[in-house]
Amino acid sequence: MNKPFKLIVIVLSLLLTSIQMSCDDTDNCEDAICTLVLIRISVSITDQDQNPIALDSYEVINLENGENITVSLPPAEQEQELQRGQYLLIEDDVLGVNQVQQIQFRGFINNQEVISSDYTVSTDCCHVNLVSGNLELTI
């Protein structure tokens, strides 16, 4: 390998390592270097034939304290997601840093709960992550 290529590989490796180290599970987030990407985790709901299901409403509940943590989307974005059967479960900055939370998705049609699913999500200094739960639901 030539020297400039080796230098580039080393610099990129160090950069990626420092970014990975900055988003670890430590309690100190002051020195974290986070990407500016907004992480969103969504639930997809379809019928038995894989057609998207349009719910009348849905909510996301923090099971620890019963708080409704449903993220509001702008009406145009909400309509697009609804047509695709996609529902925002959680996104960055909804929960505090370095947490693990149990949450529940509840979907309603004609004021009747038609679907419910539990999830475990975690946060580090930067982003939310799905720990457990099925993101593809069928009614």
N, CA, C and O of each residue as an XYZ file, in Angstrom:
556
protein
N       0.840     -1.180      0.000
C       0.000      0.000      0.000
C       0.883      1.240      0.000
O       1.963      1.254      0.589
N       0.403      2.273     -0.669
C       1.184      3.494     -0.648
C       0.902      4.283      0.630
O      -0.128      4.079      1.274
N       1.812      5.182      0.997
C       1.745      5.907      2.269
C       0.503      6.796      2.383
O      -0.119      6.794      3.445
N       0.099      7.562      1.348
C      -1.111      8.389      1.504
C      -2.358      7.547      1.785
O      -3.212      7.949      2.575
N      -2.463      6.400      1.150
C      -3.631      5.542      1.369
C      -3.633      5.003      2.803
O      -4.679      4.965      3.452
N      -2.457      4.586      3.298
C      -2.350      4.097      4.674
C      -2.738      5.187      5.661
O      -3.433      4.924      6.643
N      -2.295      6.397      5.402
C      -2.603      7.516      6.282
C      -4.110      7.778      6.315
O      -4.673      8.023      7.382
N      -4.749      7.728      5.178
C      -6.203      7.936      5.106
C      -6.927      6.849      5.889
O      -7.856      7.143      6.642
N      -6.515      5.608      5.723
C      -7.135      4.495      6.442
C      -6.962      4.676      7.947
O      -7.907      4.454      8.704
N      -5.790      5.069      8.385
C      -5.540      5.265      9.812
C      -6.386      6.406     10.356
O      -6.995      6.265     11.417
N      -6.436      7.522      9.661
C      -7.227      8.668     10.117
C      -8.708      8.309     10.188
O      -9.379      8.649     11.163
N      -9.225      7.624      9.168
C     -10.632      7.214      9.189
C     -10.904      6.240     10.327
O     -11.938      6.334     10.989
N     -10.004      5.326     10.556
C     -10.168      4.365     11.650
C     -10.209      5.077     12.997
O     -11.055      4.769     13.836
N      -9.314      6.012     13.206
C      -9.303      6.763     14.461
C     -10.568      7.589     14.623
O     -11.121      7.660     15.720
N     -11.027      8.204     13.564
C     -12.247      9.006     13.610
C     -13.453      8.142     13.961
O     -14.242      8.499     14.835
N     -13.594      7.013     13.284
C     -14.717      6.119     13.557
C     -14.648      5.550     14.961
O     -15.682      5.394     15.612
N     -13.468      5.241     15.436
C     -13.301      4.733     16.795
C     -13.697      5.791     17.814
O     -14.360      5.479     18.804
N     -13.304      7.025     17.587
C     -13.647      8.087     18.539
C     -15.143      8.347     18.552
O     -15.709      8.619     19.611
N     -15.793      8.268     17.403
C     -17.244      8.444     17.360
C     -17.925      7.308     18.100
O     -18.850      7.548     18.876
N     -17.486      6.073     17.878
C     -18.072      4.919     18.565
C     -17.871      5.041     20.071
O     -18.794      4.778     20.842
N     -16.684      5.435     20.494
C     -16.405      5.563     21.915
C     -17.229      6.678     22.538
O     -17.581      6.593     23.715
N     -17.543      7.715     21.784
C     -18.272      8.840     22.342
C     -19.737      8.529     22.565
O     -20.396      9.242     23.321
N     -20.274      7.495     21.939
C     -21.675      7.142     22.107
C     -21.818      5.837     22.866
O     -22.695      5.031     22.553
N     -20.967      5.618     23.860
C     -21.082      4.389     24.633
C     -22.117      4.560     25.734
O     -22.821      5.570     25.769
N     -22.217      3.601     26.618
C     -23.258      3.598     27.638
C     -22.816      4.237     28.952
O     -23.403      3.944     29.993
N     -21.821      5.083     28.937
C     -21.404      5.737     30.164
C     -22.414      6.810     30.538
O     -23.213      7.250     29.711
N     -22.361      7.226     31.806
C     -23.283      8.259     32.279
C     -22.842      9.656     31.867
O     -23.640     10.591     31.920
N     -21.609      9.812     31.464
C     -21.092     11.132     31.120
C     -21.261     11.381     29.624
O     -20.548     10.805     28.803
N     -22.197     12.232     29.290
C     -22.459     12.510     27.876
C     -21.903     13.859     27.441
O     -22.106     14.277     26.301
N     -21.213     14.532     28.334
C     -20.680     15.852     28.006
C     -19.739     15.820     26.812
O     -19.738     16.741     25.996
N     -18.940     14.768     26.706
C     -17.948     14.690     25.639
C     -18.427     13.874     24.441
O     -17.649     13.599     23.528
N     -19.703     13.487     24.439
C     -20.229     12.660     23.345
C     -20.254     13.450     22.046
O     -20.645     14.617     22.014
N     -19.834     12.799     20.995
C     -19.913     13.367     19.655
C     -20.999     12.586     18.932
O     -20.808     11.425     18.569
N     -22.135     13.233     18.726
C     -23.289     12.553     18.140
C     -23.512     13.029     16.710
O     -23.210     14.166     16.348
N     -24.055     12.110     15.912
C     -24.440     12.498     14.560
C     -25.671     13.390     14.649
O     -26.372     13.388     15.660
N     -25.929     14.138     13.612
C     -27.102     15.000     13.569
C     -28.312     14.279     12.972
O     -29.347     14.897     12.723
N     -28.179     12.992     12.747
C     -29.268     12.190     12.197
C     -30.312     11.963     13.284
O     -29.976     11.561     14.398
N     -31.579     12.219     12.959
C     -32.685     11.956     13.877
C     -33.115     10.508     13.687
O     -33.545     10.122     12.600
N     -32.999      9.712     14.733
C     -33.391      8.304     14.661
C     -34.861      8.199     15.040
O     -35.281      8.675     16.094
N     -35.633      7.568     14.164
C     -37.049      7.306     14.397
C     -37.289      5.810     14.246
O     -36.777      5.173     13.325
N     -38.067      5.268     15.156
C     -38.443      3.861     15.087
C     -39.950      3.813     14.883
O     -40.710      4.370     15.675
N     -40.376      3.143     13.818
C     -41.796      3.098     13.473
C     -42.320      1.679     13.469
O     -41.576      0.718     13.272
N     -43.619      1.569     13.691
C     -44.343      0.311     13.643
C     -45.098      0.267     12.322
O     -45.697      1.261     11.912
N     -45.068     -0.885     11.656
C     -45.809     -1.094     10.407
C     -46.971     -2.041     10.709
O     -46.779     -3.109     11.291
N     -48.175     -1.637     10.308
C     -49.352     -2.465     10.573
C     -50.028     -2.805      9.250
O     -50.361     -1.923      8.458
N     -50.223     -4.110      9.028
C     -50.877     -4.583      7.813
C     -51.955     -5.597      8.173
O     -52.030     -6.078      9.304
N     -52.795     -5.913      7.174
C     -53.761     -6.989      7.356
C     -53.123     -8.295      6.896
O     -51.938     -8.327      6.561
N     -53.898     -9.357      6.881
C     -53.380    -10.683      6.514
C     -52.834    -10.731      5.083
O     -51.979    -11.559      4.770
N     -53.332     -9.836      4.213
C     -52.883     -9.797      2.815
C     -51.769     -8.781      2.584
O     -51.451     -8.449      1.442
N     -51.178     -8.289      3.673
C     -50.076     -7.320      3.622
C     -50.503     -5.931      3.147
O     -49.659     -5.147      2.714
N     -51.803     -5.610      3.221
C     -52.286     -4.270      2.915
C     -52.119     -3.390      4.155
O     -52.393     -3.838      5.269
N     -51.676     -2.151      3.976
C     -51.489     -1.277      5.133
C     -52.816     -0.986      5.827
O     -53.850     -0.835      5.176
N     -52.773     -0.909      7.143
C     -53.948     -0.606      7.958
C     -53.866      0.849      8.404
O     -52.857      1.288      8.955
N     -54.939      1.584      8.157
C     -55.038      2.974      8.599
C     -55.811      3.010      9.914
O     -57.017      2.765      9.942
N     -55.118      3.314     10.981
C     -55.751      3.465     12.279
C     -56.401      4.841     12.371
O     -55.969      5.786     11.710
N     -57.442      4.948     13.194
C     -58.035      6.261     13.463
C     -57.143      7.068     14.402
O     -57.037      8.289     14.291
N     -56.505      6.353     15.330
C     -55.589      7.002     16.263
C     -54.689      5.943     16.884
O     -54.949      4.744     16.790
N     -53.638      6.412     17.512
C     -52.740      5.516     18.239
C     -52.070      6.296     19.348
O     -52.051      7.527     19.348
N     -51.518      5.549     20.297
C     -50.777      6.181     21.377
C     -49.614      5.280     21.779
O     -49.643      4.062     21.597
N     -48.605      5.920     22.325
C     -47.438      5.214     22.847
C     -47.346      5.587     24.326
O     -47.280      6.763     24.684
N     -47.344      4.565     25.168
C     -47.387      4.760     26.611
C     -46.097      4.256     27.247
O     -45.633      3.159     26.940
N     -45.524      5.062     28.133
C     -44.392      4.638     28.951
C     -44.982      3.764     30.054
O     -45.718      4.261     30.907
N     -44.671      2.479     30.046
C     -45.292      1.547     30.988
C     -44.815      1.746     32.427
O     -45.480      1.286     33.355
N     -43.697      2.411     32.633
C     -43.197      2.642     33.985
C     -44.081      3.633     34.743
O     -44.373      3.445     35.924
N     -44.502      4.693     34.041
C     -45.255      5.741     34.741
C     -46.612      6.051     34.114
O     -47.325      6.924     34.608
N     -46.983      5.361     33.040
C     -48.282      5.576     32.404
C     -48.367      6.821     31.535
O     -49.443      7.156     31.039
N     -47.242      7.511     31.346
C     -47.234      8.748     30.567
C     -47.426      8.461     29.083
O     -46.835      7.531     28.534
N     -48.263      9.276     28.444
C     -48.452      9.197     26.999
C     -47.275      9.931     26.351
O     -47.128     11.143     26.514
N     -46.440      9.192     25.616
C     -45.245      9.788     24.991
C     -45.352      9.771     23.462
O     -44.341      9.763     22.759
N     -46.591      9.767     22.959
C     -46.810      9.762     21.520
C     -46.210     11.024     20.910
O     -46.447     12.132     21.391
N     -45.438     10.844     19.859
C     -44.813     11.970     19.161
C     -45.793     12.501     18.123
O     -46.312     11.738     17.307
N     -46.044     13.794     18.151
C     -46.930     14.421     17.168
C     -46.152     14.714     15.895
O     -45.045     15.251     15.935
N     -46.743     14.356     14.779
C     -46.156     14.653     13.475
C     -46.973     15.750     12.807
O     -48.157     15.907     13.108
N     -46.361     16.510     11.905
C     -47.142     17.476     11.126
C     -48.232     16.739     10.337
O     -48.014     15.603      9.915
N     -49.395     17.360     10.131
C     -50.521     16.681      9.472
C     -50.170     16.022      8.135
O     -50.614     14.902      7.883
N     -49.398     16.672      7.282
C     -49.059     16.092      5.974
C     -48.216     14.829      6.147
O     -48.439     13.831      5.461
N     -47.266     14.874      7.049
C     -46.414     13.706      7.299
C     -47.236     12.590      7.940
O     -47.063     11.417      7.607
N     -48.129     12.955      8.860
C     -48.991     11.968      9.513
C     -49.857     11.254      8.473
O     -50.021     10.035      8.538
N     -50.400     11.987      7.534
C     -51.252     11.404      6.494
C     -50.467     10.439      5.606
O     -50.967      9.367      5.265
N     -49.253     10.808      5.234
C     -48.412      9.919      4.425
C     -48.111      8.627      5.163
O     -48.191      7.543      4.585
N     -47.769      8.739      6.427
C     -47.458      7.557      7.229
C     -48.695      6.669      7.375
O     -48.603      5.445      7.278
N     -49.844      7.290      7.606
C     -51.093      6.558      7.771
C     -51.419      5.739      6.526
O     -51.833      4.585      6.635
N     -51.236      6.323      5.349
C     -51.517      5.615      4.102
C     -50.594      4.414      3.909
O     -50.965      3.446      3.246
N     -49.412      4.472      4.476
C     -48.460      3.360      4.371
C     -48.578      2.385      5.535
O     -47.866      1.382      5.581
N     -49.476      2.677      6.478
C     -49.614      1.823      7.649
C     -48.427      1.928      8.589
O     -48.121      0.974      9.305
N     -47.752      3.073      8.600
C     -46.569      3.308      9.432
C     -46.930      4.256     10.570
O     -47.601      5.266     10.360
N     -46.480      3.924     11.773
C     -46.788      4.721     12.951
C     -45.528      4.916     13.772
O     -44.833      3.954     14.099
N     -45.235      6.174     14.106
C     -44.023      6.506     14.843
C     -44.124      5.988     16.276
O     -45.005      6.396     17.033
N     -43.227      5.100     16.630
C     -43.187      4.532     17.965
C     -42.402      5.439     18.907
O     -42.877      5.789     19.987
N     -41.211      5.811     18.490
C     -40.327      6.616     19.348
C     -39.259      7.257     18.461
O     -38.940      6.753     17.384
N     -38.720      8.364     18.932
C     -37.610      9.008     18.234
C     -36.653      9.587     19.254
O     -36.949      9.635     20.448
N     -35.513     10.024     18.776
C     -34.518     10.646     19.643
C     -35.157     11.778     20.440
O     -36.098     12.425     19.980
N     -34.640     12.002     21.618
C     -35.015     13.115     22.501
C     -36.382     12.974     23.164
O     -36.843     13.915     23.810
N     -37.041     11.828     23.022
C     -38.297     11.624     23.751
C     -37.985     11.185     25.184
O     -38.627     11.635     26.133
N     -37.009     10.315     25.327
C     -36.590      9.821     26.634
C     -35.271     10.475     27.010
O     -34.589     11.040     26.155
N     -34.915     10.402     28.269
C     -33.626     10.916     28.714
C     -32.496     10.043     28.197
O     -32.733      9.034     27.532
N     -31.269     10.432     28.503
C     -30.110      9.675     28.039
C     -29.830      8.498     28.957
O     -30.150      8.520     30.146
N     -29.228      7.478     28.380
C     -28.797      6.277     29.097
C     -29.921      5.633     29.918
O     -29.786      5.386     31.116
N     -31.023      5.375     29.229
C     -32.178      4.758     29.871
C     -32.601      3.508     29.118
O     -32.303      3.345     27.934
N     -33.292      2.643     29.816
C     -33.991      1.517     29.203
C     -35.435      1.649     29.661
O     -35.705      1.732     30.859
N     -36.366      1.668     28.707
C     -37.773      1.869     29.041
C     -38.641      0.811     28.369
O     -38.357      0.346     27.265
N     -39.700      0.454     29.068
C     -40.739     -0.415     28.515
C     -41.842      0.514     28.012
O     -42.352      1.341     28.768
N     -42.208      0.379     26.745
C     -43.271      1.201     26.186
C     -44.287      0.299     25.499
O     -44.003     -0.857     25.186
N     -45.472      0.846     25.273
C     -46.531      0.074     24.632
C     -47.176      0.918     23.544
O     -47.513      2.083     23.756
N     -47.341      0.305     22.373
C     -48.051      0.905     21.248
C     -49.484      0.407     21.307
O     -49.717     -0.791     21.468
N     -50.452      1.316     21.176
C     -51.873      0.960     21.153
C     -52.518      1.633     19.947
O     -52.402      2.845     19.764
N     -53.204      0.829     19.121
C     -53.867      1.354     17.934
C     -55.371      1.221     18.047
O     -55.886      0.243     18.589
N     -56.081      2.239     17.517
C     -57.534      2.301     17.655
C     -58.227      2.522     16.310
O     -57.750      3.281     15.466
N     -59.356      1.847     16.132
C     -60.274      2.080     15.012
C     -61.663      2.169     15.619
O     -62.072      1.295     16.385
N     -62.395      3.236     15.274
C     -63.733      3.485     15.830
C     -63.716      3.462     17.363
O     -64.604      2.890     17.996
N     -62.708      4.085     17.937
C     -62.529      4.190     19.393
C     -62.362      2.850     20.099
O     -62.469      2.776     21.323
N     -62.102      1.797     19.342
C     -61.849      0.485     19.921
C     -60.380      0.124     19.716
O     -59.841      0.282     18.621
N     -59.737     -0.362     20.779
C     -58.348     -0.802     20.640
C     -58.326     -2.066     19.796
O     -58.953     -3.066     20.145
N     -57.591     -2.017     18.668
C     -57.523     -3.163     17.757
C     -56.160     -3.841     17.773
O     -56.005     -4.954     17.272
N     -55.174     -3.163     18.351
C     -53.835     -3.745     18.405
C     -53.051     -3.112     19.551
O     -53.211     -1.934     19.870
N     -52.205     -3.933     20.154
C     -51.359     -3.475     21.239
C     -50.077     -4.303     21.188
O     -50.122     -5.513     20.966
N     -48.957     -3.659     21.392
C     -47.686     -4.371     21.366
C     -46.696     -3.678     22.290
O     -46.619     -2.450     22.327
N     -45.939     -4.478     23.037
C     -44.965     -3.953     23.989
C     -43.563     -3.952     23.385
O     -43.212     -4.808     22.573
N     -42.777     -2.969     23.805
C     -41.415     -2.792     23.306
C     -40.496     -2.405     24.451
O     -40.923     -1.818     25.445
N     -39.242     -2.741     24.289
C     -38.190     -2.232     25.157
C     -37.289     -1.383     24.276
O     -36.804     -1.837     23.240
N     -37.071     -0.151     24.699
C     -36.191      0.761     23.977
C     -35.130      1.263     24.941
O     -35.342      1.328     26.151
N     -33.998      1.610     24.381
C     -32.921      2.158     25.202
C     -32.400      3.422     24.538
O     -32.608      3.661     23.349
N     -31.722      4.215     25.339
C     -31.066      5.405     24.815
C     -29.625      5.400     25.300
O     -29.315      4.908     26.385
N     -28.764      5.954     24.479
C     -27.396      6.217     24.906
C     -27.259      7.731     24.942
O     -28.261      8.437     25.060
N     -26.073      8.226     24.845
C     -25.886      9.674     24.864
C     -26.446     10.353     23.611
O     -26.684     11.561     23.604
N     -26.653      9.569     22.557
C     -26.994     10.166     21.275
C     -28.362      9.762     20.727
O     -29.126     10.618     20.281
N     -28.671      8.480     20.756
C     -29.828      8.004     20.000
C     -30.646      6.973     20.753
O     -30.197      6.385     21.737
N     -31.850      6.773     20.265
C     -32.742      5.738     20.764
C     -32.495      4.454     19.972
O     -32.151      4.505     18.791
N     -32.674      3.302     20.628
C     -32.462      2.000     19.997
C     -33.592      1.063     20.388
O     -34.109      1.142     21.502
N     -33.974      0.185     19.489
C     -34.950     -0.850     19.806
C     -34.216     -2.028     20.423
O     -33.283     -2.557     19.819
N     -34.622     -2.449     21.621
C     -34.029     -3.599     22.285
C     -34.854     -4.844     21.970
O     -34.307     -5.891     21.622
N     -36.172     -4.722     22.094
C     -37.030     -5.859     21.795
C     -38.418     -5.386     21.364
O     -38.851     -4.285     21.706
N     -39.093     -6.231     20.618
C     -40.436     -5.943     20.149
C     -40.519     -6.079     18.650
O     -39.541     -5.841     17.942
N     -41.686     -6.463     18.163
C     -41.910     -6.669     16.737
C     -42.420     -5.387     16.091
O     -43.459     -4.861     16.491
N     -41.704     -4.887     15.104
C     -42.097     -3.653     14.421
C     -43.032     -3.890     13.244
O     -43.541     -2.932     12.662
N     -43.267     -5.142     12.884
C     -44.185     -5.467     11.798
C     -45.362     -6.241     12.387
O     -45.253     -7.427     12.697
N     -46.482     -5.550     12.534
C     -47.659     -6.134     13.168
C     -48.741     -6.422     12.138
O     -48.859     -5.728     11.128
N     -49.530     -7.459     12.411
C     -50.611     -7.850     11.527
C     -51.915     -7.896     12.321
O     -51.984     -8.444     13.421
N     -52.938     -7.304     11.726
C     -54.281     -7.349     12.327
C     -55.083     -8.404     11.594
O     -56.249     -8.629     11.919
